[in-house]
Amino acid sequence: MAGTKIEISGPKSLFSNEFLSNSTSLLNSRKRRTVEVRKPLAATAAFTAVQMVAKLIELDSVKVTVEYDAMEQMKELMFNWWDSSKTTIDAQKGVFLQLVSSDIDPRTGKAKVSKEAILDWSRDLHINADKFVTHEVQFLVDGNFGFPGAILVTNKNSKEFYLKCMLGHEKLKGCLHFDCQSWVQPEKLHPEKRIFFTDKAYLPHETPMGLRELREKKLRELRGNGEGVRVLSDRIYDYDVYNDLGNPDKGLEFARPILGGQRRPYPRRCRTGRPSTKSDPKAESPVNETTPMYVPRDEAFVDEKKRSVDAGSWKWMMNNLFPFFKHSTESDSVNSFVDINNLYKESRNHSNFPVESTADAFKFDPPNIVSRDASCCLRDDEFGRFTLAGMNPISIERLKVFPPVSKLDPSIYGPTQSALREEHLISHLDGMTVQKAIERKKLFTLDYHDAFLPFLNSINAHPDRKAYATRTIFFLTQMGTLKPIAIELSLPSTNPFKPSKQVITPPVDATTCWQWQLAKAHVCSNDSGAHELIQHWLRTHACMEPFIIAARRHLSAMHPILKLLHPHMRYTMDINARARELLISAGGIIESLFSTKECSMEITSFAYKNWRFDMESLPADLIRRGVAELDPTEPHGIKLLIEDYPYANDGLLIWSAIERLVKDYVNYYYPDSNSIRSDPELNTWYYESINVGHADHRHESWWPNLSTPNDLVSILTTLIWISSAKHAALNFGQYHYGGYVPVRPSYMRRLIPNEDDPEYQNFISDPERCYLSSLPRLREMAFLMSMLEILSTHSEDEEYLGDRKELSTWRGAPEIIEAFYRFSMEMKAIEKEIEKINSDTKLRNRCGAGVSPYQLMVPSSEPGVSCRGVPNSISI
């Protein structure tokens, strides 16, 4: 009997690009085997009996790809064999499958459903097989069944399994393909039958009649009812505020305010339903053994990703714990730059690292900026270059008003005027006045005054944390580089007789040289915190999650927009949940390793007040910061005011390619505004993303409309940009640009001594020791480098921009396949273009003696810490 074959195998390439447009042609145009089934009836009902003859046909072979733990299955079989009492139960084990027709039965008004077919892999376990193996089942369907549009799956085994896909055998005219990609739970945990649709995309009004009820039912299941504690096997998407960052039961110092609401606005996260803490009924209890970290099951890391993270954690432990256990009696204070350099493996090409290396296995690879430059402190040219082509290239702004003016409430935070004056800058402006330099668009700034000043009293109350609210002024040189020319350091105004602001300018002698180095280190400390908390966590991770939750709740698996966005949502909810547990929680890694301490997440809430989705597209962001202007004559429609701005130059190449792909895609499915307005799933997704996911900004007028295809193109391009290239630029350079702490400290332990300070004489007598004592201790440096290395690592299963592994959804839409192919080719062309311009010696921010090429926008990468590669999604 030919039967239907269920195969467990590896990932498949594209299948036949023919797809049957007529839902019944598959079954009506092929040879089939017919079986007559007659129901016994009395003679008086003979006519009726003839009418009830049913023709059943066998489908050709169908392959289904699943994954399960064969060894665990074998163990279970062994136990069941020894326990004879389970004989009856064993007969009911297996995976039960039913095909659902795209057509409805005219007699019942319901979808046609096949008889159940049983997949029982216990009879053919492949113990030594790779990840996927092959099994067979058989389907019998009515001769008028029509084309299958869905499959119902019931797992009567005791373990979950991963159902990857189900695809028609090559004998079929066309291709029956279900791209499932989901964990199927045992029936005893989730009694509802799982619903999987063929991978053909349908807008809601195009849904075949036989599938409409299932389409709505599946979305209802994913939304849940908003109640109860979520368990690991659940697949429910719902919203909650950030009330899970603290642990007040552990002590008052571990209590943290709730983020989300009028007082502290914030994006929403995925609801877990964990019980409240005993000390605060509004705070959610932390993760523990009885209530582990929850993300919807299909959002969780797969094994390859888990292994990558676990390997990074193991290396973290070895790099940090082993050396300090070995030398536990030694101090971890920094006495010289040699102490810091000893944390790294030997670098044979540069003399700033020791020649001897007896424990390289427990040392760090030298970051790019160290392995190519023997300087121990941050040079001015590198300081300027890193604002354009470093770990945080999206904070630099053009200076439009001088002196700068604070937007903080003066009744709370003191005078809004800056201490910067023309005399601080005039000697560095190539003969121009400040006003003339502003008019010629030559002055730029890193301004962290308003972001940090409200929190400095809390930060500086810690004996080992000291910070300023900094402003740095840069001058755009004739070579196209940025030169720092003044740094303003501000403290809260507490003493009317003591200035709260000071300005430090480039050095003229030995004393001012060290003061300038310390000032730059404090700016970098501000920048490290702003990068990690605001630009990286808030503007990519946190702000994307509500769009993902809303998409899962309201866009059917059939919906073409969900299919477009799916690879750009991969792993984001899992990594965000892990961040809430380990990174941004009370006493977590961020609070331990950055200057912001317990204020860390409040700083992000303060910044979220000024967040605007319409400013998150790359062109809009560049224009908002004043580093670009609209110019229709330019290739991307804007003109960069800093021509050699690697992040922007490379980013615009990727942005435009994404925009072209999305435009082709959207115009295929939505030819006019009416098609946008008539899509209830699409409009509900966008409405809920705003009004629930970003509820604290729901009344803002700046939200883009969703009325036309161009509106949708803009929204989707922005979301894909944030998930891919923007996040990559902010994340995967962290180790190489931030892994040498003297150049980029994450926090400082001392303020800069003034002449009337007791420490000033110590500073004068030994400025290097003063500088080193201001940096984190060696142990904290090692912790920081380990964290940055883990965050900068590409896993083995990374999926990069331009790589679409499954295009079977669009077999009947050659225009879409062609658009994805062009996009893939564009990514390869962009990679070559970036390599080309990185070797252009006229571009001083990319090329020069000891200058590492800017590669964070190069789409592809090998696994590991490469300082390049643009994954599809926020996956780390």
Tab-separated table of N, CA and C in Angstrom, residues 422 425-440 442-443 475-478 483 485:
chain	number	residue	atom	x	y	z
A	422	GLU	N	32.305	80.726	24.298
A	422	GLU	CA	33.047	80.808	23.042
A	422	GLU	C	34.546	80.688	23.264
A	425	LEU	N	36.113	77.321	22.826
A	425	LEU	CA	36.144	76.670	21.518
A	425	LEU	C	36.946	77.416	20.467
A	426	ILE	N	37.078	78.721	20.620
A	426	ILE	CA	37.515	79.573	19.523
A	426	ILE	C	38.859	79.170	18.929
A	427	SER	N	39.757	78.667	19.748
A	427	SER	CA	41.094	78.340	19.248
A	427	SER	C	41.132	77.033	18.472
A	428	HIS	N	40.003	76.352	18.376
A	428	HIS	CA	39.969	75.045	17.702
A	428	HIS	C	39.077	75.052	16.468
A	429	LEU	N	38.685	76.224	15.970
A	429	LEU	CA	37.677	76.299	14.919
A	429	LEU	C	38.230	76.744	13.575
A	430	ASP	N	39.519	76.618	13.362
A	430	ASP	CA	40.139	76.983	12.082
A	430	ASP	C	39.811	78.415	11.684
A	431	GLY	N	39.862	79.325	12.669
A	431	GLY	CA	39.662	80.735	12.388
A	431	GLY	C	38.219	81.186	12.363
A	432	MET	N	37.270	80.285	12.539
A	432	MET	CA	35.858	80.670	12.532
A	432	MET	C	35.401	81.051	13.933
A	433	THR	N	34.356	81.861	13.997
A	433	THR	CA	33.655	82.070	15.257
A	433	THR	C	32.746	80.874	15.500
A	434	VAL	N	32.222	80.746	16.718
A	434	VAL	CA	31.301	79.654	17.018
A	434	VAL	C	30.064	79.750	16.139
A	435	GLN	N	29.519	80.964	15.993
A	435	GLN	CA	28.321	81.132	15.189
A	435	GLN	C	28.569	80.752	13.744
A	436	LYS	N	29.711	81.132	13.209
A	436	LYS	CA	30.040	80.774	11.832
A	436	LYS	C	30.215	79.267	11.680
A	437	ALA	N	30.827	78.628	12.663
A	437	ALA	CA	31.006	77.178	12.619
A	437	ALA	C	29.648	76.465	12.661
A	438	ILE	N	28.707	77.005	13.455
A	438	ILE	CA	27.362	76.427	13.508
A	438	ILE	C	26.668	76.595	12.163
A	439	GLU	N	26.806	77.783	11.568
A	439	GLU	CA	26.173	78.034	10.276
A	439	GLU	C	26.739	77.123	9.191
A	440	ARG	N	28.018	76.846	9.277
A	440	ARG	CA	28.657	75.966	8.292
A	440	ARG	C	28.515	74.486	8.660
A	442	LYS	N	29.597	72.700	11.229
A	442	LYS	CA	30.884	72.109	11.583
A	442	LYS	C	30.942	71.617	13.026
A	443	LEU	N	29.960	71.929	13.841
A	443	LEU	CA	30.012	71.563	15.262
A	443	LEU	C	28.981	70.477	15.569
A	475	PHE	N	34.497	69.167	16.557
A	475	PHE	CA	34.633	69.992	15.359
A	475	PHE	C	34.916	69.090	14.168
A	476	LEU	N	34.181	69.312	13.067
A	476	LEU	CA	34.366	68.530	11.854
A	476	LEU	C	35.544	69.103	11.064
A	477	THR	N	36.616	68.347	10.987
A	477	THR	CA	37.846	68.832	10.351
A	477	THR	C	37.737	68.743	8.824
A	478	GLN	N	38.724	69.321	8.162
A	478	GLN	CA	38.753	69.273	6.704
A	478	GLN	C	38.948	67.862	6.173
A	483	LYS	N	36.918	66.089	15.815
A	483	LYS	CA	37.943	66.377	16.809
A	483	LYS	C	37.265	66.919	18.074
A	485	ILE	N	36.791	69.123	21.184
A	485	ILE	CA	37.413	70.412	21.512
A	485	ILE	C	36.972	70.956	22.867
